[in-house]
Amino acid sequence: SGSISRVAVATRPASTKAWTSPAPPHFVSKAGQNAVGLVSAGNAKGDAIAVWRVGGTVKESHRQGISGPWSEPVSLRTTTQTIGSMSVALNDKRDAVVTWTEGTTIKATSRDGVSPFIAPVTVTTVATTRIEHVFAGIDVEGNSHVAWDQLQSGSKGTVMGVYLARRPALSTKWIRSSRTDLGFDTRITSLAVRGTGNALMGTQQRNGTSMKAVVVPYTMTDTAITPGAARQFGGPGFATSNPVVATNSKGDGVIGYLSTADQKTYEVRLSSYAIASDTWTSPRCRRCDRVSVNGLPDHSHAP
C-alpha cells in the first residue's frame, strides 16, 4: 500500500498448467519493507529462489520443490553503497549464485546445494567508471559465472565493453576474461552457461544510430576465459536488439532477438548454435518460419 512494494509469488504446476490464484497473493517479503529490484530463478525440479533489495540490504528467499514452503527472508548483504543491477541463477543440484553492483564494485555470493550462502566476495572493482548491467549464471557442475558491461576508455573513445568471470565449484577464487571489445558501445542482455566449460553472452551493440544484436561464445578452464568469434545478427537496413540466449547441457544454444526495418514493427528471429562446429544457423522468423531473403539474415513480411 502507498509506497510500499512487496514480493508476491504464484505457482503453475506442470500437472495442471494452471496458475494459482493471485487473490489473496502469497507474499515472500516482509510487510512494511519496501522491496524493489526483484530477480528470480528456478530449475527443472521446481525449486525457486527470489532476491530483492530493501534499502541497502540484499534479501533472499527460496523454495524447495513445487509445493515446498518459501523460506524466511535472510539478508545476504547490507551496505551503505547504492545497490544497482542484481541477478541470480540456480541449477538442478540447488547450487545458486547471486550477484549485484555496489557503485563501481561487483559483489557475489553462492551456495552449494542447500548449504547457506557464503559471505559475499568482490568479483571486481572498477575505478572512475561505471558498471550498468550484471548477469549471473551457474552450470551443471556448480561453477558460478558473472557477466557485466563496463564503461571504459580505449582507442574508439569511452564506450561500454563486456567481461565474463568464473568461480570454479568449491573454489573461492574468481578468474575473469580480458575486455571483450566489439568495437562500439556494447551492453550485455543475457548469459547462458548450461554447458560445462562454455558460455554464450548476448549483447546489444550501438554505433551511432545503428543497433545490432551480437552474441559472443566463450570457452573456459579453471585458469582462463577465452572469447570466440562474435556473431552479429541483422542485414543492411535492419536494426536488431534484445538478444536472449540459452544453452543445453552439451553447450549447443539458441538465440532469439527482435528485428525491425522501420523502428515501429518488430519481429522475433531465432537461430541455433552448434558448439561442435562453432556455427549458427540462418535466422528464421518466429512468425512465419521463413529463412533469409536474398541471402540476408532478415526479411520483411509482405502486406
mmCIF file of C-alpha atoms in Angstrom:
data_model
loop_
_atom_site.group_PDB
_atom_site.id
_atom_site.type_symbol
_atom_site.label_atom_id
_atom_site.label_comp_id
_atom_site.label_asym_id
_atom_site.label_seq_id
_atom_site.Cartn_x
_atom_site.Cartn_y
_atom_site.Cartn_z
ATOM 1 C CA SER A 1 0.000 0.000 0.000
ATOM 2 C CA GLY A 2 1.191 3.563 -0.655
ATOM 3 C CA SER A 3 4.895 3.478 -1.498
ATOM 4 C CA ILE A 4 5.484 0.010 -0.036
ATOM 5 C CA SER A 5 6.084 -2.788 -2.567
ATOM 6 C CA ARG A 6 6.173 -6.456 -1.571
ATOM 7 C CA VAL A 7 7.364 -9.627 -3.304
ATOM 8 C CA ALA A 8 4.443 -11.923 -4.165
ATOM 9 C CA VAL A 9 4.645 -15.349 -5.820
ATOM 10 C CA ALA A 10 2.355 -17.541 -7.890
ATOM 11 C CA THR A 11 2.930 -21.152 -8.970
ATOM 12 C CA ARG A 12 1.944 -23.086 -12.090
ATOM 13 C CA PRO A 13 2.420 -26.875 -11.643
ATOM 14 C CA ALA A 14 3.184 -28.766 -14.842
ATOM 15 C CA SER A 15 0.467 -31.300 -13.959
ATOM 16 C CA THR A 16 -2.338 -28.727 -14.141
ATOM 17 C CA LYS A 17 -0.735 -25.965 -16.252
ATOM 18 C CA ALA A 18 -2.775 -23.515 -14.211
ATOM 19 C CA TRP A 19 -1.551 -20.580 -12.153
ATOM 20 C CA THR A 20 -2.506 -20.333 -8.519
ATOM 21 C CA SER A 21 -4.992 -17.590 -7.854
ATOM 22 C CA PRO A 22 -3.381 -14.193 -7.339
ATOM 23 C CA ALA A 23 -6.011 -13.343 -4.729
ATOM 24 C CA PRO A 24 -5.099 -13.456 -1.953
ATOM 25 C CA PRO A 25 -1.434 -13.173 -3.008
ATOM 26 C CA HIS A 26 1.273 -15.177 -1.286
ATOM 27 C CA PHE A 27 3.847 -12.695 -0.054
ATOM 28 C CA VAL A 28 7.502 -13.642 0.387
ATOM 29 C CA SER A 29 8.908 -10.351 1.640
ATOM 30 C CA LYS A 30 8.045 -8.780 4.980
ATOM 31 C CA ALA A 31 5.223 -6.304 5.466
ATOM 32 C CA GLY A 32 6.347 -2.715 5.884
ATOM 33 C CA GLN A 33 9.578 -3.230 3.933
ATOM 34 C CA ASN A 34 9.754 -1.616 0.508
ATOM 35 C CA ALA A 35 11.024 -4.433 -1.747
ATOM 36 C CA VAL A 36 12.487 -3.408 -5.121
ATOM 37 C CA GLY A 37 14.748 -4.823 -7.836
ATOM 38 C CA LEU A 38 13.296 -8.346 -7.758
ATOM 39 C CA VAL A 39 15.136 -11.109 -9.656
ATOM 40 C CA SER A 40 14.303 -14.823 -9.575
ATOM 41 C CA ALA A 41 15.404 -18.198 -10.907
ATOM 42 C CA GLY A 42 14.117 -21.776 -10.995
ATOM 43 C CA ASN A 43 15.248 -25.240 -12.057
ATOM 44 C CA ALA A 44 13.774 -28.405 -13.557
ATOM 45 C CA LYS A 45 12.905 -29.806 -10.115
ATOM 46 C CA GLY A 46 10.562 -26.982 -9.237
ATOM 47 C CA ASP A 47 12.997 -25.275 -6.874
ATOM 48 C CA ALA A 48 12.890 -21.489 -6.930
ATOM 49 C CA ILE A 49 14.806 -18.565 -5.468
ATOM 50 C CA ALA A 50 13.969 -14.869 -5.234
ATOM 51 C CA VAL A 51 16.310 -11.973 -4.473
ATOM 52 C CA TRP A 52 15.425 -8.334 -3.934
ATOM 53 C CA ARG A 53 16.704 -5.318 -2.059
ATOM 54 C CA VAL A 54 15.317 -3.310 0.838
ATOM 55 C CA GLY A 55 17.250 -0.061 1.069
ATOM 56 C CA GLY A 56 20.922 -1.069 1.230
ATOM 57 C CA THR A 57 20.203 -4.702 2.107
ATOM 58 C CA VAL A 58 20.078 -7.670 -0.319
ATOM 59 C CA LYS A 59 17.330 -10.127 0.700
ATOM 60 C CA GLU A 60 16.881 -13.772 -0.354
ATOM 61 C CA SER A 61 14.150 -16.408 -0.020
ATOM 62 C CA HIS A 62 13.891 -19.844 -1.644
ATOM 63 C CA ARG A 63 11.557 -22.794 -2.095
ATOM 64 C CA GLN A 64 12.475 -26.476 -2.469
ATOM 65 C CA GLY A 65 10.135 -28.287 -4.842
ATOM 66 C CA ILE A 66 6.962 -27.079 -6.483
ATOM 67 C CA SER A 67 4.921 -27.448 -3.293
ATOM 68 C CA GLY A 68 7.548 -26.567 -0.704
ATOM 69 C CA PRO A 69 7.196 -23.552 1.585
ATOM 70 C CA TRP A 70 9.168 -20.356 0.974
ATOM 71 C CA SER A 71 11.942 -19.787 3.483
ATOM 72 C CA GLU A 72 12.018 -16.787 5.766
ATOM 73 C CA PRO A 73 13.907 -13.957 4.036
ATOM 74 C CA VAL A 74 17.554 -13.631 5.027
ATOM 75 C CA SER A 75 19.961 -10.758 4.464
ATOM 76 C CA LEU A 76 22.852 -11.588 2.142
ATOM 77 C CA ARG A 77 24.498 -8.181 2.422
ATOM 78 C CA THR A 78 23.951 -4.771 3.996
ATOM 79 C CA THR A 79 25.938 -1.832 2.653
ATOM 80 C CA THR A 80 25.986 1.943 2.592
ATOM 81 C CA GLN A 81 26.760 1.829 -1.140
ATOM 82 C CA THR A 82 23.982 2.166 -3.711
ATOM 83 C CA ILE A 83 22.873 -1.294 -4.860
ATOM 84 C CA GLY A 84 22.187 -1.372 -8.581
ATOM 85 C CA SER A 85 21.762 -4.269 -11.016
ATOM 86 C CA MET A 86 21.169 -7.719 -9.457
ATOM 87 C CA SER A 87 20.959 -11.246 -10.864
ATOM 88 C CA VAL A 88 20.506 -14.824 -9.568
ATOM 89 C CA ALA A 89 20.989 -18.296 -11.084
ATOM 90 C CA LEU A 90 20.085 -21.802 -9.870
ATOM 91 C CA ASN A 91 20.993 -25.263 -11.216
ATOM 92 C CA ASP A 92 19.335 -28.649 -10.720
ATOM 93 C CA LYS A 93 21.659 -29.530 -7.817
ATOM 94 C CA ARG A 94 20.297 -26.440 -5.987
ATOM 95 C CA ASP A 95 23.656 -24.700 -6.305
ATOM 96 C CA ALA A 96 22.992 -20.966 -6.613
ATOM 97 C CA VAL A 97 24.840 -17.704 -7.215
ATOM 98 C CA VAL A 98 23.656 -14.152 -6.544
ATOM 99 C CA THR A 99 25.456 -11.066 -7.816
ATOM 100 C CA TRP A 100 24.865 -7.328 -7.640
ATOM 101 C CA THR A 101 26.616 -3.998 -8.083
ATOM 102 C CA GLU A 102 27.608 -1.622 -5.293
ATOM 103 C CA GLY A 103 28.615 1.567 -7.034
ATOM 104 C CA THR A 104 31.618 0.520 -9.124
ATOM 105 C CA THR A 105 32.072 -2.842 -7.374
ATOM 106 C CA ILE A 106 30.526 -6.217 -8.241
ATOM 107 C CA LYS A 107 29.744 -8.483 -5.294
ATOM 108 C CA ALA A 108 28.772 -12.169 -5.456
ATOM 109 C CA THR A 109 27.715 -14.865 -3.038
ATOM 110 C CA SER A 110 26.997 -18.518 -3.731
ATOM 111 C CA ARG A 111 25.818 -21.713 -2.072
ATOM 112 C CA ASP A 112 26.465 -25.412 -2.666
ATOM 113 C CA GLY A 113 23.245 -27.419 -2.688
ATOM 114 C CA VAL A 114 21.105 -26.473 0.284
ATOM 115 C CA SER A 115 24.019 -25.041 2.292
ATOM 116 C CA PRO A 116 23.726 -21.413 3.427
ATOM 117 C CA PHE A 117 25.096 -18.680 1.186
ATOM 118 C CA ILE A 118 28.724 -17.812 1.890
ATOM 119 C CA ALA A 119 29.828 -14.279 2.762
ATOM 120 C CA PRO A 120 29.817 -12.006 -0.311
ATOM 121 C CA VAL A 121 33.123 -11.515 -2.088
ATOM 122 C CA THR A 122 34.312 -8.870 -4.544
ATOM 123 C CA VAL A 123 34.411 -10.064 -8.140
ATOM 124 C CA THR A 124 35.875 -6.814 -9.446
ATOM 125 C CA THR A 125 36.145 -3.118 -8.623
ATOM 126 C CA VAL A 126 36.235 -0.540 -11.414
ATOM 127 C CA ALA A 127 37.915 2.808 -10.779
ATOM 128 C CA THR A 128 36.492 6.087 -12.094
ATOM 129 C CA THR A 129 33.955 4.432 -14.377
ATOM 130 C CA ARG A 130 30.650 2.555 -14.104
ATOM 131 C CA ILE A 131 29.011 -0.851 -14.371
ATOM 132 C CA GLU A 132 25.450 -0.862 -15.720
ATOM 133 C CA HIS A 133 24.241 -4.450 -16.093
ATOM 134 C CA VAL A 134 25.273 -7.665 -14.374
ATOM 135 C CA PHE A 135 24.120 -11.223 -15.112
ATOM 136 C CA ALA A 136 24.694 -14.401 -13.097
ATOM 137 C CA GLY A 137 24.917 -17.988 -14.314
ATOM 138 C CA ILE A 138 25.661 -21.389 -12.812
ATOM 139 C CA ASP A 139 26.398 -24.527 -14.810
ATOM 140 C CA VAL A 140 25.637 -28.202 -14.193
ATOM 141 C CA GLU A 141 28.798 -28.728 -12.136
ATOM 142 C CA GLY A 142 28.215 -25.752 -9.855
ATOM 143 C CA ASN A 143 30.695 -23.367 -11.470
ATOM 144 C CA SER A 144 29.493 -19.792 -10.869
ATOM 145 C CA HIS A 145 29.612 -17.124 -13.573
ATOM 146 C CA VAL A 146 29.164 -13.355 -13.631
ATOM 147 C CA ALA A 147 28.999 -11.214 -16.786
ATOM 148 C CA TRP A 148 28.834 -7.431 -16.907
ATOM 149 C CA ASP A 149 29.284 -4.381 -19.112
ATOM 150 C CA GLN A 150 31.748 -1.727 -18.089
ATOM 151 C CA LEU A 151 32.385 1.813 -19.281
ATOM 152 C CA GLN A 152 35.999 2.135 -20.307
ATOM 153 C CA SER A 153 38.145 4.420 -22.448
ATOM 154 C CA GLY A 154 40.023 2.963 -25.386
ATOM 155 C CA SER A 155 41.051 3.547 -28.984
ATOM 156 C CA LYS A 156 37.430 4.186 -30.002
ATOM 157 C CA GLY A 157 36.699 6.623 -27.190
ATOM 158 C CA THR A 158 34.831 5.987 -23.961
ATOM 159 C CA VAL A 159 32.474 3.094 -24.669
ATOM 160 C CA MET A 160 30.938 0.092 -22.940
ATOM 161 C CA GLY A 161 32.776 -3.243 -23.134
ATOM 162 C CA VAL A 162 31.825 -6.653 -21.709
ATOM 163 C CA TYR A 163 33.528 -9.083 -19.338
ATOM 164 C CA LEU A 164 32.921 -12.595 -18.032
ATOM 165 C CA ALA A 165 34.189 -14.005 -14.716
ATOM 166 C CA ARG A 166 34.062 -17.563 -13.416
ATOM 167 C CA ARG A 167 34.464 -19.189 -9.996
ATOM 168 C CA PRO A 168 35.114 -22.935 -10.246
ATOM 169 C CA ALA A 169 32.919 -25.046 -7.969
ATOM 170 C CA LEU A 170 34.221 -25.255 -4.384
ATOM 171 C CA SER A 171 36.800 -22.558 -5.108
ATOM 172 C CA THR A 172 36.965 -19.102 -3.546
ATOM 173 C CA LYS A 173 38.871 -17.513 -6.421
ATOM 174 C CA TRP A 174 37.264 -15.699 -9.339
ATOM 175 C CA ILE A 175 39.007 -15.515 -12.705
ATOM 176 C CA ARG A 176 37.902 -13.139 -15.438
ATOM 177 C CA SER A 177 38.256 -12.583 -19.142
ATOM 178 C CA SER A 178 40.010 -9.610 -20.649
ATOM 179 C CA ARG A 179 37.736 -6.936 -22.042
ATOM 180 C CA THR A 180 35.740 -8.214 -24.995
ATOM 181 C CA ASP A 181 35.808 -5.163 -27.260
ATOM 182 C CA LEU A 182 33.214 -5.438 -30.024
ATOM 183 C CA GLY A 183 34.088 -2.040 -31.411
ATOM 184 C CA PHE A 184 31.420 0.283 -30.072
ATOM 185 C CA ASP A 185 29.061 0.731 -27.118
ATOM 186 C CA THR A 186 28.133 -2.781 -26.039
ATOM 187 C CA ARG A 187 25.719 -3.764 -23.286
ATOM 188 C CA ILE A 188 25.041 -7.275 -22.049
ATOM 189 C CA THR A 189 21.439 -8.513 -22.346
ATOM 190 C CA SER A 190 21.679 -12.230 -21.446
ATOM 191 C CA LEU A 191 24.026 -15.010 -20.346
ATOM 192 C CA ALA A 192 23.773 -18.796 -20.769
ATOM 193 C CA VAL A 193 26.251 -21.220 -19.172
ATOM 194 C CA ARG A 194 24.420 -24.550 -19.138
ATOM 195 C CA GLY A 195 27.257 -26.418 -20.760
ATOM 196 C CA THR A 196 30.348 -27.159 -18.677
ATOM 197 C CA GLY A 197 33.304 -25.059 -19.805
ATOM 198 C CA ASN A 198 31.440 -22.815 -22.227
ATOM 199 C CA ALA A 199 29.056 -19.877 -22.290
ATOM 200 C CA LEU A 200 27.090 -17.674 -24.662
ATOM 201 C CA MET A 201 26.729 -13.954 -23.970
ATOM 202 C CA GLY A 202 24.040 -11.913 -25.698
ATOM 203 C CA THR A 203 24.914 -8.239 -26.162
ATOM 204 C CA GLN A 204 23.405 -5.076 -27.619
ATOM 205 C CA GLN A 205 25.860 -3.086 -29.725
ATOM 206 C CA ARG A 206 25.273 0.507 -30.824
ATOM 207 C CA ASN A 207 27.287 2.583 -33.274
ATOM 208 C CA GLY A 208 25.635 5.955 -33.678
ATOM 209 C CA THR A 209 22.086 5.195 -34.836
ATOM 210 C CA SER A 210 22.934 1.615 -35.839
ATOM 211 C CA MET A 211 21.779 -1.051 -33.364
ATOM 212 C CA LYS A 212 22.760 -4.718 -33.669
ATOM 213 C CA ALA A 213 22.342 -7.908 -31.650
ATOM 214 C CA VAL A 214 25.713 -9.604 -31.135
ATOM 215 C CA VAL A 215 26.485 -12.937 -29.474
ATOM 216 C CA VAL A 216 29.906 -13.918 -28.138
ATOM 217 C CA PRO A 217 30.783 -17.564 -27.293
ATOM 218 C CA TYR A 218 33.320 -18.250 -24.538
ATOM 219 C CA THR A 219 35.388 -21.291 -23.622
ATOM 220 C CA MET A 220 36.661 -21.665 -20.078
ATOM 221 C CA THR A 221 39.121 -23.592 -17.964
ATOM 222 C CA ASP A 222 39.925 -23.216 -14.268
ATOM 223 C CA THR A 223 42.563 -20.623 -15.140
ATOM 224 C CA ALA A 224 41.405 -18.785 -18.284
ATOM 225 C CA ILE A 225 38.347 -17.466 -20.139
ATOM 226 C CA THR A 226 38.722 -17.091 -23.897
ATOM 227 C CA PRO A 227 36.149 -15.369 -26.147
ATOM 228 C CA GLY A 228 35.367 -16.881 -29.538
ATOM 229 C CA ALA A 229 34.322 -15.164 -32.741
ATOM 230 C CA ALA A 230 31.418 -12.772 -32.202
ATOM 231 C CA ARG A 231 28.348 -13.180 -34.425
ATOM 232 C CA GLN A 232 26.271 -10.153 -35.446
ATOM 233 C CA PHE A 233 22.646 -10.638 -36.457
ATOM 234 C CA GLY A 234 20.778 -8.381 -38.857
ATOM 235 C CA GLY A 235 21.085 -7.452 -42.508
ATOM 236 C CA PRO A 236 21.567 -3.965 -44.022
ATOM 237 C CA GLY A 237 18.721 -1.616 -43.151
ATOM 238 C CA PHE A 238 17.588 -3.695 -40.170
ATOM 239 C CA ALA A 239 18.037 -2.835 -36.516
ATOM 240 C CA THR A 240 18.279 -5.867 -34.228
ATOM 241 C CA SER A 241 18.019 -5.750 -30.462
ATOM 242 C CA ASN A 242 17.492 -7.525 -27.127
ATOM 243 C CA PRO A 243 19.227 -10.856 -27.856
ATOM 244 C CA VAL A 244 18.304 -13.609 -25.394
ATOM 245 C CA VAL A 245 20.467 -16.752 -25.388
ATOM 246 C CA ALA A 246 20.096 -20.225 -23.889
ATOM 247 C CA THR A 247 22.155 -23.435 -23.982
ATOM 248 C CA ASN A 248 21.636 -27.112 -23.255
ATOM 249 C CA SER A 249 23.875 -29.350 -21.155
ATOM 250 C CA LYS A 250 26.176 -30.002 -24.142
ATOM 251 C CA GLY A 251 26.678 -26.305 -24.899
ATOM 252 C CA ASP A 252 24.549 -26.091 -28.047
ATOM 253 C CA GLY A 253 22.486 -22.935 -27.961
ATOM 254 C CA VAL A 254 19.731 -20.770 -29.340
ATOM 255 C CA ILE A 255 19.238 -17.036 -29.693
ATOM 256 C CA GLY A 256 16.065 -15.014 -30.019
ATOM 257 C CA TYR A 257 16.156 -11.324 -30.902
ATOM 258 C CA LEU A 258 13.966 -8.507 -32.236
ATOM 259 C CA SER A 259 14.336 -7.178 -35.773
ATOM 260 C CA THR A 260 12.871 -4.046 -37.339
ATOM 261 C CA ALA A 261 13.271 -2.095 -40.557
ATOM 262 C CA ASP A 262 11.139 0.918 -39.578
ATOM 263 C CA GLN A 263 11.611 1.197 -35.783
ATOM 264 C CA LYS A 264 7.853 0.596 -35.438
ATOM 265 C CA THR A 265 7.151 -3.029 -36.317
ATOM 266 C CA TYR A 266 9.289 -5.630 -34.551
ATOM 267 C CA GLU A 267 9.503 -9.335 -35.305
ATOM 268 C CA VAL A 268 11.236 -12.181 -33.474
ATOM 269 C CA ARG A 269 14.117 -14.033 -35.165
ATOM 270 C CA LEU A 270 15.544 -17.354 -33.963
ATOM 271 C CA SER A 271 18.881 -19.016 -34.691
ATOM 272 C CA SER A 272 20.534 -22.120 -33.209
ATOM 273 C CA TYR A 273 24.186 -22.706 -32.317
ATOM 274 C CA ALA A 274 26.219 -25.916 -32.651
ATOM 275 C CA ILE A 275 29.183 -25.961 -30.295
ATOM 276 C CA ALA A 276 30.957 -28.787 -32.171
ATOM 277 C CA SER A 277 31.336 -26.645 -35.297
ATOM 278 C CA ASP A 278 31.051 -23.211 -33.627
ATOM 279 C CA THR A 279 28.398 -22.223 -36.182
ATOM 280 C CA TRP A 280 24.962 -20.591 -36.240
ATOM 281 C CA THR A 281 22.041 -21.481 -38.487
ATOM 282 C CA SER A 282 20.416 -18.863 -40.714
ATOM 283 C CA PRO A 283 17.901 -16.943 -38.588
ATOM 284 C CA ARG A 284 14.252 -17.877 -39.038
ATOM 285 C CA CYS A 285 11.250 -15.667 -38.484
ATOM 286 C CA ARG A 286 9.268 -16.819 -35.445
ATOM 287 C CA ARG A 287 6.040 -15.655 -37.141
ATOM 288 C CA CYS A 288 6.280 -17.416 -40.483
ATOM 289 C CA ASP A 289 9.327 -19.720 -40.015
ATOM 290 C CA ARG A 290 10.945 -18.376 -43.189
ATOM 291 C CA VAL A 291 14.715 -18.162 -43.565
ATOM 292 C CA SER A 292 16.532 -15.210 -45.130
ATOM 293 C CA VAL A 293 15.571 -13.477 -48.350
ATOM 294 C CA ASN A 294 18.249 -12.767 -50.964
ATOM 295 C CA GLY A 295 20.910 -14.093 -48.643
ATOM 296 C CA LEU A 296 20.189 -11.564 -45.911
ATOM 297 C CA PRO A 297 19.582 -12.771 -42.359
ATOM 298 C CA ASP A 298 16.361 -10.695 -42.176
ATOM 299 C CA HIS A 299 13.242 -10.172 -44.227
ATOM 300 C CA SER A 300 10.032 -8.177 -44.211
ATOM 301 C CA HIS A 301 6.541 -9.662 -44.418
ATOM 302 C CA ALA A 302 4.516 -8.821 -47.486
ATOM 303 C CA PRO A 303 1.480 -6.611 -46.741
#
